[in-house]
Amino acid sequence: MSGNRRRFFQDAAFFGAGFLTLTEALRAETQSDPNTARAIEQGRHHSPYGDHKKEALPPQPKCPDPYLPMLAPDIKNLPHEMDGAIKVFKLIAEPVKCKIAPFKTIDVWGYNGSCPGPTIQVQQGERVRIIFENRLPESTSIHWHGLEVPIEQDGVPWLTQKPIAPGEKYTYEFTVHQEGTFFYHSHGAMQEMMGMIGFFVAHPERSYKPHADHDFGVILQEWAVLPNNTVPNTSAMEYNWLTFNGVSAPAITPMIARLGSRVRLRIINMGMDHHPIHLHGNQFVLTGTEGGRAPESTWYPMNTVLVGVAQARVVEFDAKYPGAWMVHCHLPHHMMNSMMDLLRDRAIETANTTDAKALAQMETLAKSVPFEHVHHSPIAENANSVPGFPQDAFMEMGMDDAVAKPETHGLPPNWSAGMMGMMTVIRVLPDREYEDMMHRIKSAATTEQKEQTHAS
């Protein structure tokens, strides 16, 4: 064997032994240190065209994006104070008188003089403290629906905390690490049906895309109020009054949007029925639930969204068409008010009446509110001889003056006649009309504030 051939086999044997030794060393090091294993793996995949290691994300700004507060018509926001970096809210459970229609006031339970309760608005990442006071005649607690909170803050009587007795206070405190549409409510079933619910909106730390120019909120509730009663029957299974934000149409304040803007509508349901909420004249996409923002890949066009019991649904649409677009539950019986308690001790009997009788009853109601009653839509001369008549003929209750407010300015005469139950409108206005409307609303709010200050 020549010298060159001998040296070749010697070098090969030496290299093979060295390679086995290195492999065993790397294997031992890999098993003892997973970080080293990852480094080795990255080294194996080094490319002459560039480093394939995952690049570090750019540092995020420390300050969260500014957010557009949600507006819930006919519901105020719960004010807060700051204790260092903690937002401190004071929430009071108490009996409330709720005027759900110009001629109907009911006795319910709510928070801070409101039913639904005032809206709590925070931002993702903030720490909140809610100092809760119970002014009810029985014990209660607060559950933060959809929020991921420590177990001792979850608000379930006896399971996670002792019931909060009448006259007692209790402090809830937690950090809001989620974003989305949530709500707070009593965790007593009958108390829930007495109206104890409110919005808890957690705005995102980083703004949603696409950006919304208007952010509205609506709470759906049902009430079983027997004739000549003011207290809802919370054990009933059927309901005769339906409300948006504690008000039955046409008394609900319309939502105002600028033509060409993007509108977000948050809807939460705290009742016994599911509600298919329909928007006229526009298509929207479902962008969120009680779990937060939905991925854009799941969005698809629709114009009716089913809002189930204890659910939140968030929809968005581009306001491309001017007009007063109705938003309502599409269950037929939810598109009307109770017709059995309009005149206190007298009921309107829609299945057995005449034009003269219905007109006389409605005029009596109009005088008691008061408002100017407008005659119902025309009927045929032989209407009473047609099987099934009357149905909607005597249901209209036009009361424009009784529910007038800046947001209703410019609507056509008798606009309120067909507005009942779970109904409201989103008014999409061109620039000039929109600016005029905003001026009217601001002026009315300033006047109201001055009157309240003077009265106090």
XYZ file of C-alpha atoms in Angstrom, residues 128-416:
289
model
C -60.487 49.113 37.377
C -61.997 49.286 40.832
C -65.770 49.215 41.206
C -67.020 50.248 44.630
C -70.444 48.657 44.763
C -73.226 49.637 47.169
C -76.433 47.660 47.654
C -79.532 49.791 48.269
C -81.949 47.006 47.404
C -84.163 45.348 50.036
C -82.375 42.005 49.484
C -78.876 40.693 48.902
C -77.251 40.857 45.473
C -73.916 40.661 43.626
C -72.379 41.700 40.305
C -71.203 39.343 37.569
C -68.893 40.699 34.842
C -70.317 38.871 31.837
C -67.654 37.725 29.368
C -64.764 39.252 31.285
C -61.897 37.052 32.395
C -61.439 38.072 36.020
C -59.960 36.399 39.118
C -62.360 33.871 40.616
C -62.957 35.988 43.705
C -64.181 38.828 41.460
C -66.674 36.721 39.462
C -69.709 37.729 41.532
C -71.555 34.440 42.098
C -73.254 34.413 45.542
C -71.804 31.817 47.939
C -69.672 30.163 45.261
C -67.128 32.963 44.817
C -68.252 35.539 47.388
C -70.750 36.113 50.154
C -73.961 37.832 49.023
C -73.807 41.593 49.461
C -76.459 42.369 52.062
C -78.748 45.419 51.955
C -76.826 48.509 53.005
C -73.424 46.885 52.505
C -70.595 47.816 50.148
C -68.251 45.540 48.273
C -65.218 46.327 46.131
C -64.462 44.575 42.854
C -61.014 45.139 41.342
C -59.332 43.584 38.324
C -57.230 44.329 35.246
C -59.035 44.331 31.904
C -56.777 42.437 29.497
C -59.503 41.832 26.892
C -61.193 44.029 24.334
C -64.812 43.889 23.252
C -68.450 44.314 24.217
C -69.230 42.946 27.662
C -71.816 43.701 30.324
C -72.417 43.579 34.051
C -75.522 42.218 35.724
C -76.899 40.812 38.936
C -76.394 37.077 39.263
C -79.888 36.613 40.635
C -82.304 35.338 37.964
C -85.316 37.388 39.079
C -83.166 40.481 39.639
C -81.952 40.175 36.054
C -85.562 40.253 34.868
C -86.129 43.328 37.039
C -83.651 45.142 34.808
C -80.253 44.834 36.503
C -77.827 45.056 33.597
C -75.428 47.561 32.029
C -72.799 47.853 29.304
C -69.133 47.182 30.099
C -67.171 48.202 27.007
C -63.451 47.471 26.779
C -61.951 49.473 23.918
C -58.888 47.889 22.272
C -55.369 48.994 23.071
C -54.677 49.092 19.324
C -57.476 50.564 17.200
C -59.719 48.306 15.146
C -59.355 48.296 11.375
C -61.300 49.617 9.579
C -61.906 52.612 11.778
C -65.508 53.343 12.861
C -66.730 56.946 12.887
C -69.795 56.220 15.050
C -70.080 53.675 17.859
C -73.584 52.961 19.207
C -74.924 50.518 21.791
C -78.347 48.965 22.415
C -79.549 46.725 25.267
C -82.572 44.493 24.606
C -85.010 43.859 27.469
C -88.470 42.355 27.940
C -91.103 43.114 30.559
C -94.262 41.334 31.680
C -96.432 44.110 33.080
C -100.015 43.146 33.828
C -102.821 45.699 33.334
C -103.016 48.293 36.113
C -99.622 47.187 37.454
C -96.267 48.930 37.492
C -94.050 46.081 38.744
C -92.883 43.536 36.134
C -93.886 39.939 36.754
C -90.437 38.333 36.768
C -91.776 34.788 36.894
C -93.853 35.209 33.735
C -92.869 33.446 30.529
C -94.541 35.868 28.113
C -93.823 39.576 27.778
C -95.903 42.486 26.601
C -93.436 45.386 26.707
C -90.184 45.368 24.755
C -87.471 48.012 25.108
C -84.223 49.287 23.613
C -82.080 50.867 26.337
C -85.020 50.934 28.739
C -87.382 52.748 26.360
C -90.111 51.466 24.054
C -90.592 53.012 20.618
C -91.317 55.722 19.630
C -89.711 57.219 22.750
C -86.274 55.791 21.908
C -83.739 58.430 20.867
C -82.660 57.960 17.224
C -78.994 57.368 16.392
C -77.396 60.027 14.167
C -74.676 59.220 11.616
C -72.932 61.245 8.928
C -73.404 60.194 5.321
C -70.309 58.308 4.144
C -69.210 57.310 7.646
C -68.662 53.832 9.076
C -71.084 52.856 11.833
C -70.584 50.293 14.588
C -73.633 48.981 16.474
C -73.212 46.892 19.635
C -76.259 44.884 20.740
C -76.606 42.872 23.950
C -79.562 40.772 25.020
C -80.628 40.237 28.616
C -84.038 38.648 28.465
C -85.898 35.399 27.853
C -86.191 35.555 24.047
C -83.748 35.598 21.180
C -84.078 38.661 18.953
C -83.414 38.850 15.197
C -82.329 42.478 14.828
C -82.868 43.826 11.312
C -81.449 46.970 9.696
C -83.397 48.468 6.790
C -81.761 49.517 3.536
C -78.195 48.510 4.373
C -75.976 45.455 4.611
C -73.676 44.976 7.578
C -71.015 42.517 8.713
C -70.761 40.804 12.080
C -67.443 41.969 13.553
C -67.661 40.824 17.157
C -69.413 38.869 19.885
C -69.362 38.763 23.681
C -65.942 37.145 23.204
C -64.390 40.163 21.473
C -63.423 41.085 17.917
C -63.995 38.443 15.242
C -61.332 37.752 12.567
C -62.079 39.611 9.339
C -61.977 36.306 7.479
C -65.270 35.398 9.213
C -67.169 38.533 8.148
C -69.917 38.235 5.553
C -72.774 40.540 4.506
C -76.193 40.302 6.168
C -78.910 42.646 7.363
C -80.452 40.595 10.197
C -78.444 39.260 13.115
C -79.829 36.899 15.740
C -78.889 38.085 19.211
C -79.366 35.207 21.611
C -80.006 35.407 25.328
C -76.897 36.557 27.219
C -75.097 37.284 23.948
C -73.495 40.363 22.453
C -73.326 40.997 18.733
C -71.364 43.797 17.079
C -72.136 44.793 13.498
C -70.616 47.449 11.252
C -71.704 49.051 7.999
C -70.867 51.939 5.704
C -73.582 54.606 5.846
C -73.861 55.096 2.079
C -77.545 55.965 1.852
C -79.209 59.033 3.411
C -82.457 58.577 5.300
C -84.018 57.387 8.542
C -83.294 53.645 8.506
C -85.266 51.512 10.919
C -83.546 49.077 13.296
C -85.873 46.605 14.973
C -86.467 43.112 16.260
C -88.231 41.206 13.499
C -90.380 39.015 15.754
C -93.866 40.406 14.990
C -95.032 40.604 18.604
C -91.877 42.472 19.511
C -92.811 45.202 17.014
C -95.686 46.441 19.171
C -96.443 47.734 22.631
C -98.955 46.224 24.986
C -102.485 46.937 23.791
C -104.069 45.787 27.041
C -103.116 48.620 29.374
C -103.181 51.792 27.335
C -106.074 53.394 29.174
C -105.426 52.089 32.672
C -108.818 50.543 33.458
C -109.821 50.116 29.797
C -108.250 47.979 27.113
C -108.188 48.367 23.361
C -109.786 45.215 21.980
C -108.270 44.953 18.523
C -110.248 41.813 17.672
C -113.678 43.381 18.241
C -113.848 47.110 17.628
C -115.028 49.756 15.215
C -113.394 52.785 13.696
C -115.375 55.151 15.934
C -114.636 53.176 19.109
C -110.911 52.919 18.388
C -110.699 56.595 17.518
C -112.463 57.574 20.744
C -110.128 55.426 22.846
C -106.997 56.784 21.195
C -108.212 60.367 21.603
C -108.771 59.707 25.306
C -105.221 58.399 25.590
C -103.889 61.365 23.627
C -105.513 63.832 26.009
C -104.093 62.081 29.068
C -100.444 62.113 27.898
C -100.974 64.678 26.207
C -100.307 64.575 22.473
C -102.197 65.265 19.289
C -103.640 62.050 17.942
C -103.528 61.565 14.172
C -106.157 59.315 12.626
C -104.915 55.870 11.661
C -104.192 54.795 8.100
C -107.264 54.536 5.812
C -109.505 51.463 5.898
C -112.060 50.164 3.392
C -115.729 51.049 3.696
C -116.626 47.366 4.070
C -113.700 46.613 6.416
C -115.853 45.244 9.236
C -117.340 42.609 6.918
C -113.934 41.159 5.982
C -112.801 38.111 8.028
C -109.700 38.892 10.067
C -110.320 42.630 10.310
C -109.007 44.490 12.220
C -105.339 43.629 12.530
C -102.963 46.613 12.284
C -105.704 49.124 11.487
C -106.062 50.533 15.004
C -102.542 49.858 16.270
C -101.043 53.186 15.240
C -100.207 55.608 18.029
C -98.800 58.765 16.482
C -97.351 60.902 19.255
C -94.672 63.033 17.604
C -94.959 65.906 20.097
C -94.824 63.660 23.160
C -91.492 62.119 22.125
C -89.948 65.130 20.367
C -86.233 65.788 20.945
C -83.414 67.232 18.826
C -82.729 63.832 17.242
C -86.305 63.641 15.871
C -86.185 67.062 14.204
C -86.964 66.864 10.501
C -88.715 63.485 10.531
C -91.974 63.432 8.505
C -95.280 64.209 10.285
C -96.769 61.257 12.180
C -93.461 59.381 11.912
C -94.078 57.852 15.335
